[in-house]
Amino acid sequence: MITIVRAHDYNDMSRKVANIISAQIILKPNCVLGLATGSTPIGAYQQLVEWYKKGDLDFSQVSSYNLDEYRGLTGDHPQSYRYFMDTNLFDHVNIDKSKTFVPDGMAEDYEAACAAYDAAVAAAGYPDLQLLGIGNNGHIGFNEPDDHFSRGTHLVDLTESTIEANSRLFDSIDEVPRQAFSMGVQTIMNAKMILVAANGEKKAQAVHDMCFGPITPSCPASILQLHTNTVLVADEEALSKCGELA
Ligand code: PGA
């Protein structure tokens, strides 16, 4: 079941997402957060940092697991997702960095590293709250449209549409890694609550298909219809193809 929360614009979406994450941390100070990167959550992370600085939030007991990482980028590479998390959130709040986990983009024995990541998420009891963006093509994490739903953390060949969408953050499209490690759909579905954020008209079709389309791996986000507690916070543009359905 998907609860749809309407936001006016990006700022409103960000505040609402931050409010829900903040409530989770207040309700359960030692919660496990599943975190996401990309343009979408930046505003929510900024809001969380602001509330932390005001003394309203305490991250000291929080642990986190990120969804994905580019293959071949070290954690100090400015386009790596570890670097993104450090600079957008972790460096600005009192989270214990040793309790923040991002798949290792440099793992040589990557199958063992993926299995270890899954084992760690499972041992942590899976996220209390999993934050997700959604790709223009309906991907969640880097689970791209496919003929089956993925299970655990795995190596992914990124689609041309994702490489193209993410190239805006690199100097040239040739620098965008072609592969990534991603938590699987089954792992994502094990989170107790799933919070999807979406803004902008580029996401409108994916948001429609996620909420109202058939449940199919050709739109990985559509499986969230089967989760008992999915919340979508989306702005007017992202909801523009949902008409009066939403
Ligand atoms: P974006 O990416 O937030 O940069 O739009 C979302 C995603 O690809 O999951």
PDB file of C-alpha atoms in Angstrom, residues 5 12 14 17 22 52 55 71 80-81 90 93 106 125 135 156 162 168 177 180 187 190 192 203 210 219 232 239 241:
ATOM      1  CA  VAL A   5       1.701  12.877   0.409  1.00  0.00           C
ATOM      2  CA  ASP A  12       8.064  21.492   0.594  1.00  0.00           C
ATOM      3  CA  SER A  14      12.266  18.166   1.334  1.00  0.00           C
ATOM      4  CA  VAL A  17      10.669  14.035   4.001  1.00  0.00           C
ATOM      5  CA  SER A  22      13.157  13.197  12.082  1.00  0.00           C
ATOM      6  CA  TYR A  52      20.531  18.952  14.369  1.00  0.00           C
ATOM      7  CA  GLY A  55      19.563  20.886  18.973  1.00  0.00           C
ATOM      8  CA  ARG A  71      31.956   0.388  -9.017  1.00  0.00           C
ATOM      9  CA  SER A  80      31.259   8.455  -4.987  1.00  0.00           C
ATOM     10  CA  TYR A  81      28.195   7.936  -2.871  1.00  0.00           C
ATOM     11  CA  PHE A  90      27.382  12.664   8.021  1.00  0.00           C
ATOM     12  CA  VAL A  93      25.722  15.744  12.390  1.00  0.00           C
ATOM     13  CA  MET A 106      36.523  -0.976  -4.860  1.00  0.00           C
ATOM     14  CA  GLY A 125      17.411  -6.078  11.582  1.00  0.00           C
ATOM     15  CA  GLY A 135      14.862   6.915 -11.421  1.00  0.00           C
ATOM     16  CA  VAL A 156      24.598  -3.907 -11.851  1.00  0.00           C
ATOM     17  CA  THR A 162      20.746   6.154 -15.977  1.00  0.00           C
ATOM     18  CA  ARG A 168      25.143  15.887 -15.216  1.00  0.00           C
ATOM     19  CA  PRO A 177      30.975   4.470 -14.198  1.00  0.00           C
ATOM     20  CA  ALA A 180      27.498  -0.117  -9.633  1.00  0.00           C
ATOM     21  CA  THR A 187      16.435  -6.310   0.789  1.00  0.00           C
ATOM     22  CA  ASN A 190      12.515  -5.865   4.141  1.00  0.00           C
ATOM     23  CA  LYS A 192       9.813  -1.632   7.975  1.00  0.00           C
ATOM     24  CA  LYS A 203       9.707  11.580 -12.666  1.00  0.00           C
ATOM     25  CA  MET A 210       5.057   2.967  -9.340  1.00  0.00           C
ATOM     26  CA  CYS A 219       9.270  -0.725 -13.345  1.00  0.00           C
ATOM     27  CA  LEU A 232       5.524   8.660  -1.334  1.00  0.00           C
ATOM     28  CA  LEU A 239       2.315  13.747  -9.524  1.00  0.00           C
ATOM     29  CA  LYS A 241       0.473  12.059 -14.526  1.00  0.00           C
TER      30      LYS A 241
END
